Amino acid sequence: ANPPRQRLALLIRNVQEASRLLGCKDVRVNCLDEYGMTPLMHAAYKGKADMCKLLLQHGADVNCNEHEHGYTALMFAGLSGKTDITWMMLDAGAETDVVNSVGRTAAQMAAFVGQHDCVTVINNFFSRARLDYYTKPQGLEKEPKLPPKLAGPLHKVIMSTNLNPVKMVMLVKENPLLAEAEALEKCRRVMELICEKCIKQQDMNEVLAMKMHYISCVLGKCASFLKDREDKLDGLIKSMLKGRDSDGFPVYQEKFIRECIRKFPFCDATLLQQLVRSIAPVEIGNDPTALSVMTQAITGQVGFMDAEFCTSCGEKGAEKRCSICKMVIYCGQACQKMHWFTHKKVCKILQEQREKQEAESAKLRMQQSTGTSSISETKYDTE
Ligand SMILES: [Zn+2]
Ligand SMILES: [Zn+2]
């Protein structure tokens, strides 16, 4: 037995001590325990992000596959439910298509235990290295297709699991290098090239192809607003948010996403046909929206409209409610401000709807608690 090796496994909780140990010559970072687990697998499974980072820095093999049931570090990360660790494994080069002894990939394992956020992270991962390929001149090119300075900001857009077009435009807007028509045009073309590659490569990836195509459409739209509109990207955000008078439904956004899907250049793709079948019969303004259908297809997120998502940008974890109607939520004041120009037209209507609902349910509770049935007195709405 190798004492330092055992200690390393035991000290997986103590980053400082592990750091000291990893400095010793006789400690192997990829040592295995009796089940074939590496320290990285242990740390990933226990959700210890700092420890994972430290081990990776010391050369831990993210694709070590000696586990008795064929589990990889990425599978353990997915099981832990920690999206940051899952992302870290992917970023370190974890293979996504390896299967364990029951034939499941990391994404399938995570889905099996209900860790859907990790599934989303795995399905949407696109390594920086794959993008950086386009920042070097290929073949006879004098200039690369993608200026290297654009790779970072573009990668951030690609990695977004929130496909809400408002959020995507905000990501473009926040980076001055990207928010420029010519730069966007270059990025858009690279997205279309990657889309094509995803379809034509041996293990075809329609999901990633659709995502790349969608991003290309959003970037194209940004470029055209920058060229043609005085209000630039703010104008585009406003168009995407503007609700129709009757119920505040953002018609422009819905039509934009439907058009993106229809313009997908590979008409034989199964995913395209599925999307069109789900969206085509739905009247604009009804559920499901094109955004929800596409988000579900690309990220695997189910029922994402029910949870706490920002009305403006679609970010998860929104908590700020409109103080008047209390019917819409936002991730922050900026998003609420951005939405007010259109929300103010329906806020009152929503407020009345809510008050009516509350009054009715209060009345119902009263009747139930007093036990008196007052059907004869109930006034029915005739509208
Ligand atoms: Zn927001
Ligand atoms: Zn309101």
Coordinates of C-alpha atoms and ligand atoms in Angstrom, one line a residue:
A1 CA 0.0 0.0 0.0
N2 CA 1.1 3.5 -0.7
P3 CA 0.3 5.7 2.3
P4 CA 0.3 9.0 0.5
R5 CA -2.1 7.6 -2.0
Q6 CA -4.5 6.5 0.7
R7 CA -4.2 9.9 2.4
L8 CA -5.0 11.6 -0.8
A9 CA -8.3 9.7 -1.0
L10 CA -9.1 10.5 2.6
L11 CA -8.2 14.1 2.4
I12 CA -10.4 14.8 -0.6
R13 CA -12.2 17.3 1.6
N14 CA -9.2 19.3 2.5
V15 CA -8.0 21.3 -0.4
Q16 CA -4.9 22.8 1.4
E17 CA -3.7 19.4 2.6
A18 CA -4.3 17.8 -0.9
S19 CA -2.4 20.7 -2.5
R20 CA 0.6 20.0 -0.2
L21 CA 0.4 16.2 -0.9
L22 CA 0.1 16.8 -4.7
G23 CA 3.4 18.6 -4.4
C24 CA 5.1 15.3 -3.2
K25 CA 7.0 13.3 -5.8
D26 CA 5.5 9.9 -4.9
V27 CA 1.8 11.0 -5.0
R28 CA 0.1 10.1 -8.2
V29 CA -2.9 12.3 -9.0
N30 CA -4.6 9.5 -11.0
C31 CA -4.2 6.8 -8.4
L32 CA -7.1 4.3 -8.1
D33 CA -9.0 3.0 -5.1
E34 CA -10.3 -0.5 -4.9
Y35 CA -13.3 0.4 -7.2
G36 CA -11.1 2.0 -9.8
M37 CA -12.1 5.5 -8.8
T38 CA -9.6 8.4 -9.1
P39 CA -9.5 11.3 -6.6
L40 CA -11.1 13.4 -9.4
M41 CA -14.1 11.0 -9.6
H42 CA -14.5 11.2 -5.8
A43 CA -14.3 14.9 -5.8
A44 CA -16.8 15.2 -8.7
Y45 CA -19.2 12.9 -7.0
K46 CA -19.1 14.7 -3.7
G47 CA -19.5 18.0 -5.5
K48 CA -16.2 19.5 -4.4
A49 CA -15.5 22.1 -7.0
D50 CA -12.3 23.5 -5.5
M51 CA -10.8 20.0 -5.2
C52 CA -11.7 19.1 -8.8
K53 CA -10.0 22.3 -10.0
L54 CA -6.9 21.5 -7.9
L55 CA -6.7 17.9 -9.2
L56 CA -7.2 19.0 -12.8
Q57 CA -4.4 21.6 -12.4
H58 CA -2.2 18.8 -11.2
G59 CA -2.9 16.8 -14.4
A60 CA -5.8 14.6 -13.3
D61 CA -7.0 12.5 -16.3
V62 CA -10.6 13.5 -16.9
N63 CA -11.1 10.6 -19.2
C64 CA -9.7 7.9 -16.9
N65 CA -11.9 4.9 -17.4
E66 CA -10.8 2.2 -14.9
H67 CA -14.0 2.3 -12.8
E68 CA -15.4 -1.1 -12.2
H69 CA -18.8 -0.1 -13.8
G70 CA -17.2 2.1 -16.4
Y71 CA -18.2 5.4 -14.8
T72 CA -16.3 8.5 -15.8
A73 CA -15.6 11.7 -13.9
L74 CA -18.2 13.4 -16.1
M75 CA -20.8 10.9 -15.1
F76 CA -20.0 11.4 -11.4
A77 CA -20.2 15.2 -12.0
G78 CA -23.6 14.7 -13.6
L79 CA -24.8 12.5 -10.8
S80 CA -23.8 15.2 -8.3
G81 CA -26.1 17.7 -9.9
K82 CA -23.4 20.4 -9.8
T83 CA -23.4 22.3 -13.1
D84 CA -20.1 24.1 -12.4
I85 CA -18.3 20.8 -11.9
T86 CA -20.0 19.2 -15.0
W87 CA -18.8 22.2 -17.0
M88 CA -15.3 22.0 -15.5
M89 CA -15.0 18.3 -16.6
L90 CA -16.2 19.2 -20.1
D91 CA -13.8 22.1 -20.3
A92 CA -11.0 19.8 -19.3
G93 CA -11.8 17.6 -22.4
A94 CA -14.2 15.0 -21.0
E95 CA -15.7 12.8 -23.7
T96 CA -19.5 13.0 -23.8
D97 CA -20.2 9.8 -25.7
V98 CA -18.5 7.2 -23.5
V99 CA -21.0 4.7 -22.0
N100 CA -20.8 2.9 -18.7
S101 CA -21.5 -0.8 -18.1
V102 CA -25.2 -0.4 -18.5
G103 CA -24.8 1.5 -21.8
R104 CA -25.6 5.0 -20.5
T105 CA -23.7 8.2 -21.4
A106 CA -23.1 10.9 -18.8
A107 CA -26.1 12.9 -20.1
Q108 CA -28.3 9.9 -19.8
M109 CA -27.0 9.1 -16.3
A110 CA -27.7 12.6 -15.2
A111 CA -31.2 12.5 -16.7
F112 CA -31.9 9.2 -15.0
V113 CA -31.4 10.7 -11.6
G114 CA -33.2 13.9 -12.5
Q115 CA -30.2 16.3 -12.7
H116 CA -31.6 18.1 -15.7
D117 CA -29.4 21.2 -15.3
C118 CA -26.4 19.0 -15.8
V119 CA -28.0 17.3 -18.8
T120 CA -28.4 20.8 -20.3
V121 CA -24.8 21.7 -19.6
I122 CA -23.6 18.5 -21.3
N123 CA -25.8 18.7 -24.3
N124 CA -24.9 22.3 -25.0
F125 CA -21.2 22.1 -24.5
F126 CA -19.0 23.3 -27.3
S127 CA -15.3 23.5 -26.5
R128 CA -13.4 26.7 -27.0
A129 CA -10.8 24.6 -28.9
R130 CA -13.4 23.7 -31.5
L131 CA -14.1 27.4 -32.0
D132 CA -10.5 28.4 -31.9
Y133 CA -9.9 26.3 -35.0
Y134 CA -11.5 29.1 -37.0
T135 CA -9.2 31.7 -35.6
K136 CA -6.3 30.2 -37.5
P137 CA -5.9 30.6 -41.3
Q138 CA -6.8 27.3 -43.0
G139 CA -5.4 26.1 -46.3
L140 CA -4.8 29.0 -48.6
E141 CA -6.5 31.6 -46.4
K142 CA -4.5 34.7 -45.6
E143 CA -6.8 35.6 -42.8
P144 CA -8.7 33.4 -40.4
K145 CA -12.5 33.3 -40.7
L146 CA -12.8 34.4 -37.1
P147 CA -10.6 37.2 -35.7
P148 CA -9.1 35.7 -32.5
K149 CA -10.4 38.6 -30.4
L150 CA -14.0 37.6 -31.3
A151 CA -13.6 34.0 -30.1
G152 CA -14.1 34.7 -26.4
P153 CA -17.3 36.8 -26.7
L154 CA -18.7 34.5 -29.3
H155 CA -18.0 31.4 -27.2
K156 CA -19.9 33.0 -24.4
V157 CA -23.0 33.3 -26.6
I158 CA -22.6 29.7 -27.8
M159 CA -22.4 28.4 -24.2
S160 CA -25.5 30.2 -23.1
T161 CA -28.2 27.6 -22.2
N162 CA -30.8 30.4 -22.2
L163 CA -31.9 30.7 -25.8
N164 CA -34.2 33.7 -25.2
P165 CA -33.4 36.0 -28.1
V166 CA -33.5 39.0 -25.7
K167 CA -30.8 37.4 -23.6
M168 CA -28.7 36.6 -26.7
V169 CA -28.9 40.2 -28.0
M170 CA -27.9 41.4 -24.5
L171 CA -24.8 39.1 -24.6
V172 CA -23.9 40.7 -27.9
K173 CA -24.6 44.2 -26.7
E174 CA -22.4 43.9 -23.6
N175 CA -19.3 43.3 -25.7
P176 CA -18.2 46.2 -27.9
L177 CA -16.0 43.9 -30.0
L178 CA -19.0 41.8 -30.9
A179 CA -21.6 44.6 -31.2
E180 CA -20.4 45.7 -34.6
A181 CA -22.0 44.8 -37.9
E182 CA -18.9 43.5 -39.7
A183 CA -17.7 41.4 -36.7
L184 CA -21.2 39.9 -36.4
E185 CA -21.2 39.0 -40.0
K186 CA -18.0 37.0 -39.6
C187 CA -19.3 35.3 -36.5
R188 CA -22.6 34.5 -38.3
R189 CA -20.7 32.8 -41.2
V190 CA -18.6 30.7 -38.7
M191 CA -21.8 29.6 -37.0
E192 CA -23.2 28.4 -40.3
L193 CA -20.0 26.5 -41.1
I194 CA -20.1 24.7 -37.7
C195 CA -23.8 24.0 -38.3
E196 CA -22.9 22.3 -41.6
K197 CA -20.1 20.4 -40.0
C198 CA -22.4 19.1 -37.3
I199 CA -24.8 17.7 -39.9
K200 CA -22.1 16.3 -42.2
Q201 CA -19.8 14.8 -39.6
Q202 CA -19.9 11.1 -39.0
D203 CA -21.8 11.1 -35.7
M204 CA -24.3 13.8 -36.8
N205 CA -25.4 16.2 -34.1
E206 CA -28.6 17.8 -35.2
V207 CA -29.2 19.5 -31.8
L208 CA -25.9 21.4 -31.9
A209 CA -26.5 22.1 -35.6
M210 CA -29.9 23.7 -34.8
K211 CA -28.4 25.7 -32.0
M212 CA -25.6 27.0 -34.2
H213 CA -28.1 27.9 -36.9
Y214 CA -30.3 29.7 -34.4
I215 CA -27.3 31.7 -33.0
S216 CA -26.4 32.6 -36.6
C217 CA -29.9 34.0 -37.2
V218 CA -29.8 36.1 -34.0
L219 CA -26.3 37.5 -34.9
G220 CA -27.6 38.2 -38.4
K221 CA -30.6 40.1 -37.0
C222 CA -28.3 42.1 -34.7
A223 CA -26.1 43.0 -37.7
S224 CA -29.1 44.3 -39.7
F225 CA -30.4 46.4 -36.8
L226 CA -26.9 47.9 -36.3
K227 CA -26.8 48.8 -40.0
D228 CA -30.3 50.0 -40.6
R229 CA -31.7 51.3 -37.3
E230 CA -30.9 54.4 -35.4
D231 CA -31.8 52.8 -32.1
K232 CA -29.4 49.8 -32.9
L233 CA -29.6 46.8 -30.6
D234 CA -31.9 48.6 -28.1
G235 CA -34.3 48.8 -30.9
L236 CA -34.0 45.0 -31.5
I237 CA -34.5 44.2 -27.8
K238 CA -37.6 46.5 -27.8
S239 CA -39.0 44.7 -30.9
M240 CA -38.4 41.3 -29.3
L241 CA -40.2 42.4 -26.1
K242 CA -43.1 44.4 -27.6
G243 CA -46.4 42.7 -26.7
R244 CA -49.6 42.9 -28.7
D245 CA -52.4 45.1 -27.3
S246 CA -54.8 42.4 -26.4
D247 CA -52.7 40.3 -24.1
G248 CA -49.1 41.4 -24.2
F249 CA -47.9 38.4 -26.3
P250 CA -44.5 39.2 -28.0
V251 CA -45.5 38.5 -31.6
Y252 CA -42.3 39.8 -33.3
Q253 CA -40.2 37.4 -31.1
E254 CA -42.5 34.4 -31.9
K255 CA -42.4 35.1 -35.6
F256 CA -38.6 35.6 -35.5
I257 CA -38.0 32.2 -33.9
R258 CA -40.4 30.4 -36.2
E259 CA -38.6 31.9 -39.2
C260 CA -35.2 30.9 -37.8
I261 CA -36.4 27.3 -37.5
R262 CA -38.0 27.3 -41.0
K263 CA -34.7 28.6 -42.5
F264 CA -32.7 25.7 -41.1
P265 CA -30.7 24.7 -44.2
F266 CA -30.9 20.9 -44.0
C267 CA -34.5 20.1 -44.7
D268 CA -34.1 16.3 -44.2
A269 CA -33.1 16.7 -40.5
T270 CA -35.4 14.8 -38.2
L271 CA -35.1 17.5 -35.5
L272 CA -36.3 20.2 -38.0
Q273 CA -39.3 18.1 -39.0
Q274 CA -40.2 17.5 -35.3
L275 CA -40.0 21.2 -34.5
V276 CA -42.1 22.2 -37.5
R277 CA -44.7 19.6 -36.6
S278 CA -45.0 20.9 -33.1
I279 CA -45.1 24.6 -34.0
A280 CA -47.0 24.8 -37.3
P281 CA -50.4 24.0 -35.9
V282 CA -50.2 26.4 -33.0
E283 CA -51.8 29.8 -33.5
I284 CA -49.5 32.7 -32.6
G285 CA -50.1 33.6 -29.0
N286 CA -51.1 30.1 -27.8
D287 CA -48.9 27.6 -26.1
P288 CA -46.4 26.1 -26.7
T289 CA -44.4 29.0 -28.0
A290 CA -41.7 28.5 -30.6
L291 CA -39.1 29.4 -27.9
S292 CA -40.3 26.8 -25.5
V293 CA -40.4 24.1 -28.2
M294 CA -36.9 24.9 -29.4
T295 CA -35.5 25.3 -25.9
Q296 CA -36.8 21.9 -25.0
A297 CA -35.4 20.3 -28.2
I298 CA -31.9 21.9 -27.8
T299 CA -31.3 22.0 -24.1
G300 CA -33.6 19.2 -22.9
Q301 CA -35.3 21.6 -20.4
V302 CA -38.9 20.6 -19.9
G303 CA -41.7 22.8 -18.7
F304 CA -39.3 25.7 -18.4
M305 CA -42.1 28.3 -18.7
D306 CA -43.7 27.2 -15.4
A307 CA -40.7 27.9 -13.2
E308 CA -39.3 31.3 -12.1
F309 CA -38.0 32.6 -15.4
C310 CA -37.5 36.3 -16.1
T311 CA -40.3 37.7 -18.4
S312 CA -37.8 39.8 -20.3
C313 CA -34.6 37.8 -20.7
G314 CA -35.6 34.2 -19.7
E315 CA -32.9 33.9 -17.0
K316 CA -33.7 31.3 -14.4
G317 CA -34.2 32.2 -10.8
A318 CA -36.1 35.5 -11.3
E319 CA -37.7 36.7 -8.1
K320 CA -38.7 40.3 -8.5
R321 CA -42.5 40.6 -9.2
C322 CA -44.2 43.6 -10.8
S323 CA -45.5 45.4 -7.7
I324 CA -48.7 46.4 -9.4
C325 CA -50.0 43.3 -11.1
K326 CA -47.8 40.7 -9.3
M327 CA -48.3 38.5 -12.4
V328 CA -44.9 38.8 -14.1
I329 CA -41.4 38.2 -12.7
Y330 CA -38.0 39.6 -13.5
C331 CA -34.4 38.7 -12.8
G332 CA -33.7 42.3 -11.8
Q333 CA -34.6 46.0 -12.1
A334 CA -32.9 46.4 -15.5
C335 CA -35.1 43.7 -17.1
Q336 CA -38.2 45.2 -15.4
K337 CA -37.4 48.7 -16.7
M338 CA -36.7 47.3 -20.2
H339 CA -40.1 45.6 -20.3
W340 CA -42.2 48.4 -18.8
F341 CA -42.9 50.3 -22.1
T342 CA -45.0 47.3 -23.3
H343 CA -46.0 45.8 -20.0
K344 CA -47.7 49.0 -18.8
K345 CA -50.4 48.4 -21.5
V346 CA -51.5 45.1 -19.9
C347 CA -50.4 45.5 -16.3
K348 CA -53.8 46.9 -15.2
I349 CA -55.7 44.1 -17.0
L350 CA -53.5 41.5 -15.3
Q351 CA -54.0 43.2 -12.0
E352 CA -57.8 43.0 -12.3
Q353 CA -57.5 39.4 -13.4
R354 CA -55.5 38.5 -10.3
E355 CA -57.7 40.4 -7.9
K356 CA -60.8 38.7 -9.3
Q357 CA -59.1 35.3 -9.0
E358 CA -58.1 36.1 -5.4
A359 CA -61.5 37.3 -4.4
E360 CA -63.1 34.2 -5.9
S361 CA -60.8 31.8 -4.1
A362 CA -61.2 33.7 -0.8
K363 CA -65.0 33.4 -1.2
L364 CA -64.6 29.7 -1.9
R365 CA -62.4 29.2 1.2
M366 CA -65.0 31.1 3.3
Q367 CA -67.8 28.9 2.1
Q368 CA -65.8 25.8 2.8
S369 CA -64.9 26.9 6.3
T370 CA -68.4 27.9 7.3
G371 CA -69.8 24.9 5.6
T372 CA -72.7 26.8 4.2
S373 CA -73.5 26.2 0.6
S374 CA -74.5 29.4 -1.1
I375 CA -75.0 28.2 -4.6
S376 CA -78.4 30.1 -4.8
E377 CA -76.6 33.4 -4.0
T378 CA -73.6 32.9 -6.4
K379 CA -73.6 35.4 -9.1
Y380 CA -72.3 34.0 -12.4
D381 CA -70.4 36.0 -14.8
T382 CA -72.0 36.1 -18.1
E383 CA -69.1 37.4 -20.2
Ligands
ZN1 ZN -34.0 39.3 -17.0
ZN2 ZN -47.4 44.5 -13.9

